Coordinates of C-alpha atoms and ligand atoms in Angstrom, one line a residue:
M18 CA -5.5 10.8 -0.8
A19 CA -4.3 12.7 -3.9
Y20 CA -7.1 14.6 -5.8
K21 CA -7.8 12.7 -9.2
T22 CA -8.8 15.0 -11.9
E23 CA -11.6 14.0 -14.3
F24 CA -8.9 13.1 -16.6
D25 CA -7.2 10.7 -14.3
R26 CA -10.5 8.9 -13.5
E27 CA -11.2 8.3 -17.2
T28 CA -7.9 6.9 -18.4
G29 CA -6.0 5.3 -15.5
R30 CA -3.1 6.0 -17.9
K31 CA 0.4 4.3 -18.0
G32 CA 3.3 5.4 -20.2
M33 CA 2.2 7.0 -23.3
G34 CA -1.0 5.4 -22.9
F35 CA -2.9 8.6 -21.9
Y36 CA -3.0 9.4 -25.6
G37 CA -5.4 6.7 -26.0
K38 CA -8.2 8.8 -24.6
Y39 CA -7.9 11.3 -27.5
F40 CA -7.6 8.8 -30.2
K41 CA -10.8 7.0 -29.0
K42 CA -12.5 10.4 -29.1
Y43 CA -11.4 11.1 -32.5
K44 CA -11.6 7.5 -33.8
F45 CA -13.9 8.0 -36.8
P46 CA -12.3 11.0 -38.5
F47 CA -8.9 9.4 -37.7
L48 CA -9.6 6.2 -39.4
A49 CA -11.3 8.1 -42.4
A50 CA -8.0 10.0 -42.6
I51 CA -6.0 6.8 -42.8
F52 CA -8.4 5.3 -45.2
C53 CA -7.9 8.2 -47.5
V54 CA -4.1 8.0 -47.1
A55 CA -3.9 4.6 -47.9
S56 CA -6.2 5.0 -51.1
E57 CA -4.0 8.1 -52.1
A58 CA -0.9 6.0 -51.8
I59 CA -2.3 3.2 -53.9
C60 CA -3.4 5.8 -56.6
D61 CA 0.3 7.1 -56.5
L62 CA 1.5 3.6 -56.9
L63 CA -0.5 2.8 -59.9
N64 CA 0.8 5.7 -61.8
P65 CA 4.3 4.3 -62.8
T66 CA 2.8 1.0 -64.0
L67 CA 0.0 2.7 -66.3
M68 CA 2.9 4.9 -67.5
S69 CA 4.8 2.0 -68.4
N70 CA 1.9 0.6 -70.2
I71 CA 1.5 3.8 -72.3
I72 CA 5.1 3.4 -73.2
N73 CA 5.1 -0.4 -73.9
K74 CA 1.7 -1.0 -75.2
G75 CA 0.9 2.4 -76.9
I76 CA 4.0 4.3 -78.1
G77 CA 6.1 1.2 -78.6
Q78 CA 3.7 -0.6 -80.6
G79 CA 2.5 2.8 -82.3
R80 CA -1.0 2.2 -81.2
I81 CA -2.8 5.5 -80.3
S82 CA -5.9 4.0 -79.0
E83 CA -3.9 2.4 -76.2
V84 CA -2.2 5.6 -75.5
Y85 CA -5.7 7.2 -75.1
Y86 CA -7.0 4.3 -73.1
W87 CA -4.1 4.1 -70.5
G88 CA -3.8 7.8 -70.4
A89 CA -7.4 8.4 -69.3
L90 CA -7.0 5.7 -66.7
M91 CA -3.9 7.6 -65.5
L92 CA -5.6 11.0 -65.3
T93 CA -8.6 9.3 -63.5
V94 CA -6.2 7.8 -60.8
T95 CA -4.5 11.0 -60.4
V96 CA -7.6 13.1 -60.0
L97 CA -8.9 10.5 -57.3
G98 CA -5.6 10.6 -55.5
A99 CA -5.9 14.5 -55.4
C100 CA -9.5 14.1 -53.9
F101 CA -8.2 11.8 -51.2
A102 CA -5.3 14.1 -50.4
V103 CA -7.6 17.0 -49.9
T104 CA -9.9 15.2 -47.7
R105 CA -7.1 13.8 -45.5
N106 CA -5.6 17.2 -45.1
I107 CA -8.9 18.8 -43.9
L108 CA -9.5 16.0 -41.5
A109 CA -5.8 16.0 -40.4
S110 CA -6.0 19.6 -39.4
R111 CA -9.1 19.6 -37.6
V112 CA -8.5 16.5 -35.6
S113 CA -4.9 17.5 -34.7
Q114 CA -6.0 20.9 -33.5
R115 CA -8.9 19.6 -31.6
M116 CA -6.7 17.2 -30.0
G117 CA -4.1 19.8 -29.0
A118 CA -6.7 21.9 -27.5
D119 CA -8.1 18.9 -25.5
L120 CA -4.6 18.3 -24.3
R121 CA -4.2 21.9 -23.3
Y122 CA -7.5 21.8 -21.5
D123 CA -6.5 18.7 -19.6
L124 CA -3.2 20.1 -18.5
F125 CA -4.8 23.3 -17.3
E126 CA -7.4 21.4 -15.4
K127 CA -4.5 19.2 -13.8
I128 CA -2.4 22.5 -13.0
I129 CA -5.5 24.1 -11.3
Y130 CA -5.7 21.1 -9.1
F131 CA -1.9 20.9 -8.3
S132 CA -0.8 20.2 -4.9
E133 CA 1.4 23.1 -3.5
Q134 CA 4.2 20.5 -3.6
S135 CA 3.8 20.1 -7.3
A136 CA 3.5 23.7 -7.9
D137 CA 6.7 24.1 -6.2
R138 CA 8.2 21.2 -8.3
I139 CA 7.8 22.5 -11.9
E140 CA 8.7 26.1 -12.4
S141 CA 6.0 28.2 -14.1
G142 CA 8.1 29.0 -17.0
S143 CA 8.4 25.3 -17.8
L144 CA 4.8 24.7 -17.3
I145 CA 4.1 27.4 -19.9
T146 CA 6.5 25.8 -22.4
R147 CA 4.9 22.5 -21.6
M148 CA 1.3 23.9 -22.2
T149 CA 2.1 25.6 -25.4
N150 CA 5.3 24.4 -27.1
D151 CA 5.0 20.8 -26.1
T152 CA 1.4 20.5 -26.8
S153 CA 2.0 21.9 -30.5
Q154 CA 4.6 19.2 -30.9
I155 CA 1.9 16.7 -30.4
T156 CA -0.6 18.5 -32.7
L157 CA 2.1 18.5 -35.2
F158 CA 2.8 14.8 -34.9
V159 CA -0.8 14.0 -35.0
N160 CA -1.4 16.0 -38.1
G161 CA 1.7 14.2 -39.6
I162 CA 0.4 10.9 -38.8
M163 CA -2.9 11.6 -40.4
R164 CA -1.4 13.1 -43.6
I165 CA 1.7 11.0 -44.3
F166 CA 2.4 8.5 -41.7
M167 CA 0.6 5.7 -43.4
K168 CA 1.4 7.0 -46.9
A169 CA 5.2 6.9 -46.6
P170 CA 5.2 3.0 -45.5
I171 CA 2.6 2.1 -48.0
T172 CA 4.2 4.0 -51.0
C173 CA 7.7 2.6 -50.0
V174 CA 6.5 -1.1 -49.5
G175 CA 4.2 -0.8 -52.6
S176 CA 6.9 0.8 -54.9
I177 CA 9.3 -2.0 -53.9
V178 CA 6.7 -4.8 -54.7
L179 CA 5.7 -3.3 -57.8
A180 CA 9.3 -2.8 -58.9
T181 CA 10.0 -6.2 -58.0
I182 CA 7.2 -7.5 -60.2
L183 CA 8.3 -5.2 -63.1
N184 CA 11.9 -6.5 -63.0
F185 CA 13.3 -8.7 -60.2
R186 CA 16.9 -8.2 -61.3
L187 CA 16.7 -4.4 -61.2
S188 CA 14.9 -4.4 -57.9
L189 CA 18.0 -6.1 -56.1
I190 CA 19.4 -2.7 -56.4
I191 CA 16.6 -1.1 -54.6
Y192 CA 17.0 -3.7 -51.8
S193 CA 20.4 -2.6 -51.0
I194 CA 19.5 1.1 -51.2
V195 CA 16.7 0.6 -48.7
A196 CA 19.0 -1.3 -46.4
V197 CA 21.5 1.6 -46.4
V198 CA 18.8 4.2 -45.8
A199 CA 17.2 2.1 -42.9
F200 CA 20.6 2.1 -41.3
L201 CA 20.9 5.9 -41.7
I202 CA 17.4 6.5 -40.3
I203 CA 18.3 4.4 -37.2
I204 CA 21.5 6.3 -36.4
S205 CA 19.7 9.6 -36.8
M206 CA 17.0 8.6 -34.2
K207 CA 19.5 7.6 -31.9
L208 CA 21.6 10.7 -32.0
S209 CA 18.6 13.3 -32.0
Y210 CA 16.5 12.0 -29.0
P211 CA 18.9 13.4 -26.3
R212 CA 19.4 16.5 -28.3
Y213 CA 15.7 17.4 -28.6
T214 CA 15.3 16.7 -24.8
T215 CA 17.9 19.3 -24.0
L216 CA 16.3 21.6 -26.8
Q217 CA 13.0 21.8 -24.7
K218 CA 14.9 22.4 -21.6
A219 CA 16.6 25.4 -23.2
I220 CA 13.2 26.8 -24.2
D221 CA 12.1 26.4 -20.6
R222 CA 15.1 28.5 -19.6
V223 CA 14.4 31.3 -21.9
N224 CA 10.7 31.5 -20.9
S225 CA 11.8 31.5 -17.2
V226 CA 14.2 34.4 -17.9
V227 CA 11.6 36.4 -19.6
Q228 CA 9.1 35.7 -16.9
E229 CA 11.2 36.6 -14.1
Y230 CA 12.0 39.8 -15.9
L231 CA 8.4 40.8 -16.4
I232 CA 7.6 40.0 -12.8
G233 CA 10.6 42.0 -11.4
V234 CA 10.6 44.7 -13.9
R235 CA 10.0 47.6 -11.6
L236 CA 12.8 46.2 -9.2
I237 CA 15.2 45.8 -12.2
K238 CA 14.4 49.4 -13.4
A239 CA 14.9 50.7 -9.9
F240 CA 18.3 48.9 -9.4
G241 CA 19.1 49.5 -13.0
T242 CA 20.3 46.0 -13.5
Y243 CA 19.3 45.9 -17.1
D244 CA 22.8 44.7 -18.2
Q245 CA 22.7 41.9 -15.8
E246 CA 19.3 40.9 -17.1
S247 CA 20.1 41.2 -20.9
E248 CA 23.2 39.1 -20.1
K249 CA 20.9 36.5 -18.4
F250 CA 18.6 36.5 -21.4
E251 CA 21.7 36.4 -23.9
D252 CA 23.1 33.4 -22.3
A253 CA 19.7 31.5 -22.3
N254 CA 19.1 32.6 -25.8
S255 CA 22.3 31.6 -27.2
N256 CA 22.1 28.2 -25.4
L257 CA 18.7 27.8 -27.1
M258 CA 20.2 28.6 -30.5
Q259 CA 23.1 26.1 -30.0
K260 CA 20.7 23.3 -28.8
G261 CA 18.6 23.9 -31.8
I262 CA 21.6 23.9 -34.2
S263 CA 22.9 20.8 -32.6
A264 CA 19.4 19.2 -32.8
Q265 CA 18.9 19.9 -36.4
M266 CA 22.6 19.1 -37.3
I267 CA 21.9 15.3 -37.3
I268 CA 19.0 15.5 -39.8
T269 CA 21.0 18.1 -41.9
L270 CA 23.8 15.7 -42.2
I271 CA 21.8 12.5 -42.5
S272 CA 19.2 13.6 -45.1
P273 CA 21.6 14.5 -48.2
L274 CA 23.4 11.3 -47.4
M275 CA 20.0 9.4 -48.1
T276 CA 19.2 11.5 -51.3
L277 CA 22.8 10.7 -52.3
S278 CA 22.3 7.0 -51.8
V279 CA 19.0 7.0 -53.6
G280 CA 20.7 9.0 -56.6
I281 CA 23.6 6.4 -56.9
G282 CA 21.0 3.9 -56.9
T283 CA 18.9 5.5 -59.8
V284 CA 22.2 5.8 -61.8
I285 CA 23.0 2.1 -61.3
V286 CA 19.4 1.2 -62.2
I287 CA 19.8 3.1 -65.5
Y288 CA 23.2 1.7 -66.2
V289 CA 22.3 -1.9 -65.4
G290 CA 18.8 -1.5 -67.1
S291 CA 20.5 -0.4 -70.2
R292 CA 22.7 -3.4 -70.1
L293 CA 19.9 -5.7 -69.4
F294 CA 17.9 -4.0 -72.4
G295 CA 20.9 -4.7 -74.7
L296 CA 20.6 -8.5 -73.5
N297 CA 16.8 -8.3 -74.1
L298 CA 16.0 -8.7 -70.3
A299 CA 14.3 -5.4 -69.8
N300 CA 12.4 -2.8 -71.9
P301 CA 12.3 1.1 -71.9
G302 CA 9.0 1.3 -70.3
D303 CA 10.1 -0.9 -67.4
I304 CA 13.3 1.2 -66.9
T305 CA 11.3 4.4 -66.9
A306 CA 8.7 3.1 -64.4
F307 CA 11.6 1.9 -62.3
T308 CA 13.2 5.1 -62.1
V309 CA 9.8 6.7 -61.1
Y310 CA 9.5 3.9 -58.3
M311 CA 12.9 5.0 -57.3
S312 CA 12.1 8.5 -56.8
Q313 CA 8.8 7.5 -54.9
I314 CA 10.9 5.3 -52.7
L315 CA 13.2 8.3 -52.0
M316 CA 10.3 10.7 -51.4
S317 CA 8.8 8.1 -49.0
L318 CA 12.1 7.5 -47.1
I319 CA 12.4 11.4 -46.8
M320 CA 9.0 11.3 -45.2
I321 CA 9.7 8.5 -42.9
T322 CA 12.8 10.2 -41.7
N323 CA 10.7 13.4 -41.2
I324 CA 8.3 11.2 -39.3
F325 CA 10.7 9.8 -37.1
N326 CA 12.2 13.2 -36.4
V327 CA 9.0 14.5 -35.3
F328 CA 8.3 11.5 -33.5
V329 CA 11.6 12.0 -31.5
R330 CA 10.6 15.4 -30.8
T331 CA 7.2 14.2 -29.7
K332 CA 8.6 11.6 -27.5
A333 CA 10.7 14.1 -25.7
S334 CA 7.5 16.5 -25.3
T335 CA 5.3 13.6 -24.2
A336 CA 7.7 12.8 -21.3
R337 CA 7.4 16.5 -20.2
I338 CA 3.6 16.5 -20.5
K339 CA 3.5 13.2 -18.7
E340 CA 5.4 14.6 -15.9
V341 CA 2.8 17.2 -15.4
F342 CA 0.0 14.6 -15.5
D343 CA 1.9 12.5 -13.0
C344 CA 2.3 15.4 -10.5
D345 CA 0.4 15.2 -7.2
G346 CA -3.1 16.6 -7.3
D347 CA -4.5 18.6 -4.4
F348 CA -6.5 16.9 -1.7
T349 CA -9.9 15.5 -2.7
G350 CA -12.8 17.7 -2.3
D351 CA -16.4 16.6 -2.5
G352 CA -17.8 20.1 -2.7
E353 CA -19.7 19.6 0.7
V354 CA -19.1 22.5 3.2
I355 CA -20.1 21.8 6.8
E356 CA -20.5 25.0 9.0
L357 CA -17.9 25.0 11.5
K358 CA -17.7 27.3 14.8
G359 CA -13.9 28.0 14.5
N360 CA -12.2 26.5 17.6
I361 CA -8.6 25.8 16.6
D362 CA -6.1 23.6 18.2
F363 CA -2.6 22.9 17.1
E364 CA -1.3 19.8 18.9
N365 CA 2.4 19.1 18.8
V366 CA 2.5 20.1 15.1
T367 CA 6.0 19.5 13.3
F368 CA 6.2 20.4 9.7
A369 CA 9.0 20.7 7.1
Y370 CA 8.4 22.0 3.5
P371 CA 8.8 18.9 1.0
N372 CA 11.1 20.9 -1.2
G373 CA 12.6 22.9 1.7
S374 CA 16.0 22.7 3.3
G375 CA 14.8 20.0 5.6
V376 CA 14.8 22.1 8.6
P377 CA 11.2 22.2 10.1
A378 CA 9.4 25.4 9.6
L379 CA 7.2 24.6 12.7
K380 CA 8.5 22.5 15.7
N381 CA 6.5 20.9 18.0
L382 CA 3.9 23.7 18.1
S383 CA 0.7 23.6 20.3
F384 CA -1.6 26.4 20.9
S385 CA -5.4 26.9 21.0
V386 CA -7.7 29.7 20.2
K387 CA -11.5 29.5 20.9
S388 CA -14.2 30.5 18.5
G389 CA -14.9 34.3 18.5
Q390 CA -11.5 35.1 19.8
T391 CA -8.7 37.1 18.0
L392 CA -5.4 35.5 18.1
A393 CA -2.2 37.7 16.9
I394 CA 0.8 35.7 15.8
I395 CA 4.2 37.6 15.9
G396 CA 7.7 37.0 15.2
P397 CA 10.5 37.9 12.8
T398 CA 10.4 36.8 9.1
G399 CA 10.9 33.4 8.6
S400 CA 9.8 32.2 11.9
G401 CA 6.8 30.2 10.5
K402 CA 3.9 32.5 10.7
S403 CA 2.6 32.2 7.3
T404 CA 3.2 28.5 7.4
I405 CA 0.6 28.1 10.1
A406 CA -2.0 29.7 7.8
W407 CA -1.0 27.4 4.8
L408 CA -1.2 24.3 7.1
L409 CA -4.7 25.5 8.4
L410 CA -5.9 25.7 4.7
R411 CA -4.5 22.4 4.1
F412 CA -2.1 23.3 1.2
Y413 CA 0.4 21.0 3.1
D414 CA -0.1 18.3 5.5
V415 CA 1.8 18.1 9.0
N416 CA 4.5 15.7 9.5
S417 CA 3.5 15.0 13.2
G418 CA 1.0 16.2 15.5
R419 CA -2.6 17.4 14.6
I420 CA -4.5 20.3 13.7
L421 CA -8.1 20.5 15.1
I422 CA -11.0 22.7 14.1
D423 CA -14.1 22.3 16.6
G424 CA -12.2 19.1 17.8
H425 CA -12.1 17.3 14.5
D426 CA -8.7 16.7 12.7
I427 CA -8.8 18.8 9.6
K428 CA -7.6 15.7 7.8
D429 CA -11.0 14.1 8.5
L430 CA -13.0 17.2 7.8
G431 CA -12.9 17.3 4.0
I432 CA -10.9 19.9 2.1
D433 CA -14.0 21.9 0.9
T434 CA -15.2 22.2 4.6
V435 CA -11.9 23.5 5.7
R436 CA -11.4 25.9 3.1
G437 CA -15.0 26.8 2.9
N438 CA -14.7 28.0 6.8
I439 CA -11.7 30.1 6.4
A440 CA -11.2 33.3 4.5
I441 CA -7.6 34.5 4.0
V442 CA -5.9 37.8 3.3
P443 CA -2.5 36.4 2.1
Q444 CA 0.7 38.2 2.6
N445 CA 1.1 38.9 -1.0
P446 CA -2.4 40.0 -1.9
M447 CA -3.3 38.7 -5.5
L448 CA -5.7 40.4 -7.7
F449 CA -6.9 39.3 -10.9
S450 CA -7.8 41.0 -14.1
G451 CA -11.5 42.0 -13.9
T452 CA -13.5 44.8 -12.1
V453 CA -13.0 45.6 -8.3
A454 CA -16.6 44.2 -7.8
E455 CA -15.6 40.9 -9.4
N456 CA -12.5 40.6 -7.4
I457 CA -14.2 41.2 -4.0
R458 CA -17.1 38.8 -5.0
W459 CA -14.6 36.1 -5.2
G460 CA -15.3 35.7 -1.4
N461 CA -19.1 35.5 -2.1
K462 CA -20.5 35.3 -5.5
Y463 CA -23.8 35.8 -4.4
A464 CA -23.0 38.9 -2.5
T465 CA -25.5 41.8 -3.1
D466 CA -24.4 45.4 -3.9
E467 CA -25.1 46.4 -0.5
M468 CA -22.8 43.7 1.1
L469 CA -20.2 44.6 -1.4
H470 CA -20.2 48.3 -0.3
R471 CA -20.2 47.3 3.4
A472 CA -17.3 45.0 3.1
A473 CA -15.2 47.8 1.2
E474 CA -16.1 50.2 4.1
K475 CA -15.2 47.8 6.7
A476 CA -11.8 47.4 4.8
Q477 CA -11.3 51.1 4.7
A478 CA -11.5 50.9 0.9
D479 CA -13.1 54.2 0.3
F480 CA -10.8 54.9 -2.7
I481 CA -12.8 52.6 -4.7
G482 CA -15.5 55.2 -4.7
R483 CA -13.1 57.9 -5.9
M484 CA -12.0 55.5 -8.9
Q485 CA -13.5 56.6 -12.2
N486 CA -16.0 53.6 -12.5
G487 CA -16.2 52.9 -8.8
F488 CA -16.6 49.3 -8.3
E489 CA -17.0 48.6 -12.0
S490 CA -13.4 49.9 -12.4
F491 CA -11.2 47.5 -14.3
L492 CA -8.1 46.1 -12.4
G493 CA -5.3 45.2 -15.0
S494 CA -3.7 41.6 -14.6
A495 CA -2.3 41.0 -11.2
G496 CA -3.9 44.4 -10.2
V497 CA -1.1 46.5 -11.7
N498 CA -3.1 49.7 -11.6
V499 CA -3.6 49.9 -7.9
S500 CA -1.0 50.6 -5.1
G501 CA 0.1 48.1 -2.5
G502 CA -2.1 49.3 0.1
Q503 CA -5.2 49.5 -2.1
K504 CA -4.6 45.8 -3.2
Q505 CA -4.4 44.9 0.3
R506 CA -7.7 46.5 1.2
I507 CA -9.6 45.0 -1.8
S508 CA -8.1 41.8 -0.7
I509 CA -9.2 42.4 3.0
A510 CA -12.8 43.3 1.6
R511 CA -12.8 40.2 -0.3
A512 CA -12.1 38.0 3.0
I513 CA -14.7 40.0 4.9
I514 CA -17.5 39.5 2.5
K515 CA -17.0 35.6 2.7
N516 CA -18.1 36.1 6.3
S517 CA -16.6 32.8 7.4
P518 CA -16.1 31.5 10.8
V519 CA -12.3 31.9 10.7
L520 CA -10.6 35.1 9.1
I521 CA -6.8 34.9 8.8
L522 CA -4.9 38.3 7.9
D523 CA -1.4 37.4 7.0
D524 CA 0.5 40.7 7.5
A525 CA -2.4 42.1 5.5
T526 CA -2.2 45.7 6.9
S527 CA 1.6 45.9 6.4
A528 CA 1.1 48.7 3.5
L529 CA -1.4 50.7 5.5
D530 CA -0.7 53.7 7.7
A531 CA -1.3 53.2 11.4
V532 CA -4.3 55.0 11.5
T533 CA -6.1 53.4 8.6
E534 CA -4.9 50.0 10.1
A535 CA -6.5 50.8 13.6
K536 CA -9.8 51.6 11.6
V537 CA -9.7 48.4 9.9
R538 CA -9.0 46.4 13.1
E539 CA -11.9 48.3 14.9
N540 CA -14.3 47.3 12.2
L541 CA -13.5 43.7 12.4
K542 CA -14.5 43.8 16.0
D543 CA -18.1 43.8 14.6
M544 CA -17.8 40.2 14.3
A545 CA -16.1 39.8 17.7
G546 CA -17.7 36.6 19.2
K547 CA -18.7 35.3 15.8
Q548 CA -15.6 35.1 14.0
T549 CA -12.2 33.7 15.0
V550 CA -9.7 36.1 13.7
I551 CA -5.9 35.3 13.3
I552 CA -3.8 38.3 12.8
I553 CA -0.3 37.6 11.6
T554 CA 1.9 40.5 12.0
Q555 CA 5.4 41.9 12.8
R556 CA 4.1 45.0 14.4
C557 CA 3.6 45.0 18.2
G558 CA 1.0 47.6 18.0
T559 CA -1.2 45.4 16.1
A560 CA -0.7 42.3 18.1
M561 CA -1.3 44.1 21.6
T562 CA -5.1 44.4 21.0
A563 CA -5.7 40.8 20.4
D564 CA -7.1 38.2 23.0
R565 CA -4.2 35.9 22.8
I566 CA -0.7 36.5 21.3
L567 CA 1.5 33.7 20.1
V568 CA 5.2 34.6 19.8
L569 CA 7.2 32.5 17.3
D570 CA 10.8 32.3 16.8
K571 CA 12.5 29.9 14.3
G572 CA 9.5 27.8 14.1
E573 CA 8.9 27.4 17.9
K574 CA 6.6 28.8 20.4
V575 CA 8.5 31.1 22.8
G576 CA 5.4 32.8 24.3
F577 CA 1.7 32.4 24.5
G578 CA -0.7 34.7 26.4
T579 CA -2.1 38.2 26.8
H580 CA 0.1 41.5 26.3
D581 CA 0.3 41.9 29.9
Q582 CA 1.3 38.3 30.7
L583 CA 3.9 38.3 27.8
M584 CA 5.4 41.5 29.0
K585 CA 6.0 39.7 32.3
D586 CA 7.2 36.4 31.2
C587 CA 8.4 36.4 27.6
E588 CA 11.8 38.1 26.9
V589 CA 11.5 37.8 23.2
Y590 CA 8.1 39.7 23.4
R591 CA 9.5 42.3 25.6
D592 CA 12.4 42.9 23.3
I593 CA 10.0 43.4 20.1
Y594 CA 8.0 45.8 22.4
R595 CA 10.9 47.9 23.6
T596 CA 12.4 48.1 20.0
Q597 CA 9.1 48.9 18.5
I598 CA 7.0 51.1 20.7
E599 CA 9.5 52.4 23.3
G600 CA 12.3 52.8 20.9
S601 CA 9.9 54.9 18.6
K602 CA 8.9 57.0 21.6
E603 CA 12.4 57.9 22.4
A604 CA 13.1 58.7 18.8
Ligands
ADP30 P1 7.0 34.0 8.1 O1 5.8 34.1 7.5 O2 7.1 34.0 9.6 O3 7.9 35.0 7.6 P2 7.2 31.5 6.8 O4 6.2 30.6 7.5 O5 6.8 32.0 5.4 O6 7.6 32.6 7.6 O7 8.5 30.5 6.5 C1 8.9 29.7 7.4 C2 10.2 29.0 6.9 O8 9.7 28.1 6.0 C3 11.2 29.8 6.3 O9 12.5 29.3 6.7 C4 11.0 29.6 4.8 O10 12.3 29.8 4.2 C5 10.4 28.2 4.6 N1 9.5 28.2 3.5 C6 8.4 29.0 3.3 N2 7.6 28.7 2.3 C7 8.3 27.7 1.6 C8 8.1 26.8 0.5 N3 7.1 27.0 -0.3 N4 9.1 25.9 0.2 C9 10.1 25.7 1.1 N5 10.4 26.4 2.3 C10 9.6 27.4 2.7
MG31 MG1 4.9 35.3 6.1

């Protein structure tokens, strides 16, 4: 069963429905903002009519008191409108930013609980764009809705209605203009959606290139492949530029067309209005008010296009965010850890990576290791050694066969029990920014200082004592300020301190010299009989000392037994031994 995050549990979302949760949370300020916007729109709408009264009833009739009366009313309405505008702006910024933060939090929580398969599916560069750029798009949209979304339609419809009341004949001109503009809006939406989708992809690409560069910076320096990298960046960057221009081109072309339509409409209104005035069918106040309504309609139509423009981008971003939410989560954990002994059995296990080439990484593999024993797994790169570790930790599930711990299928054990009983030193040791002590305490957050020192000692990490601040020395992100071998030893100490029934060392001593490595292995013997140790290695010298050795080749078991047995029956093992041990003696 896929892990459901808190978020999934709450919403049971479909389509864009997952936004419902956020709207529910901010319902009150949201409705308050809508109320302010609507009130503000009404204030704006009243102004031209009040003005036409100043002209018609005041100036036209030469009555100053009417001018004062309508003027004061107009001022009050304007001030009120300004107050509403300030309030809705404050509400809009707060709510949209908070909603953006909530969305990022939920996305992050989702990503933390990603299954390995999901993590393989969406590149990390793209995930970062989705977490930052795409969520900003949503924030922008929400801010837009609260500030202008309601205002534009109210102003537009209200202006049309009030203009119709003012003068029906003139308003026929407005109807035709609005029809033309609506048509333009629809066209621009149709054309820009696919362009914004490709635009976001282009942003992903730029992020990925930069990220790849940063991860491989030392290698790039060493190989002097700057040119290649800048070319790659240049490509991605100019692609992004072109996609950006292409997406904006639509709106660039359409919005002057809209302004033009309304401008022509205004000219026609003034011309027709003056004719109607000649026929005594319109008065100057009406015509002035009319042109103001025309410009209000223009403004609101421009706003509506902008909203649609943002909406189109938001729709593209939403699809990308939804893709993250729709990814499979990790297996369910209930937090309960049952203590196991560490007897491990693989029974006819076959497994192919979901996103892999389709060739199984492990084929029909069976072997057993008893609690307290040490098992070495040896074989060339790509033979499936690390895959055994990932399957044991249940990052993936087997395609067929079973993996048993203490006789229980790991699928029935509960993910927290499985992972809680296994400590791993991965092939590529990962450290996190923080102190050395913090990094080691990952294995056991309640570890005392004494336990900390003992674990470091067992891992031969005596260099920590020579660091300026000892265990409190700060490690840069990903442990940039320690060497590969130092990283491995900190990572071994982290696994030792967990003191779990099963310990997996995946090529964990590859960066250590033979003497240090032998000492680490010697120290691990303290736990002999209490801890099942799986040592994954490519070195025969390391494998030899184990109770049992599993020899893998292309995902298949080609030998299993003690060193002496394998020397007799296993040709692959003999070859490895000869090239490594005897070969080095001859040389
Ligand atoms: P080893 O640890 O023995 O070097 P692995 O267990 O890492 O080998 O890999 C076994 C096979 O599975 C290889 O062919 C490798 O390309 C493939 N593989 C490993 N990890 C993944 C992955 N995340 N997605 C797809 N294929 C993978
Ligand atoms: Mg490996």
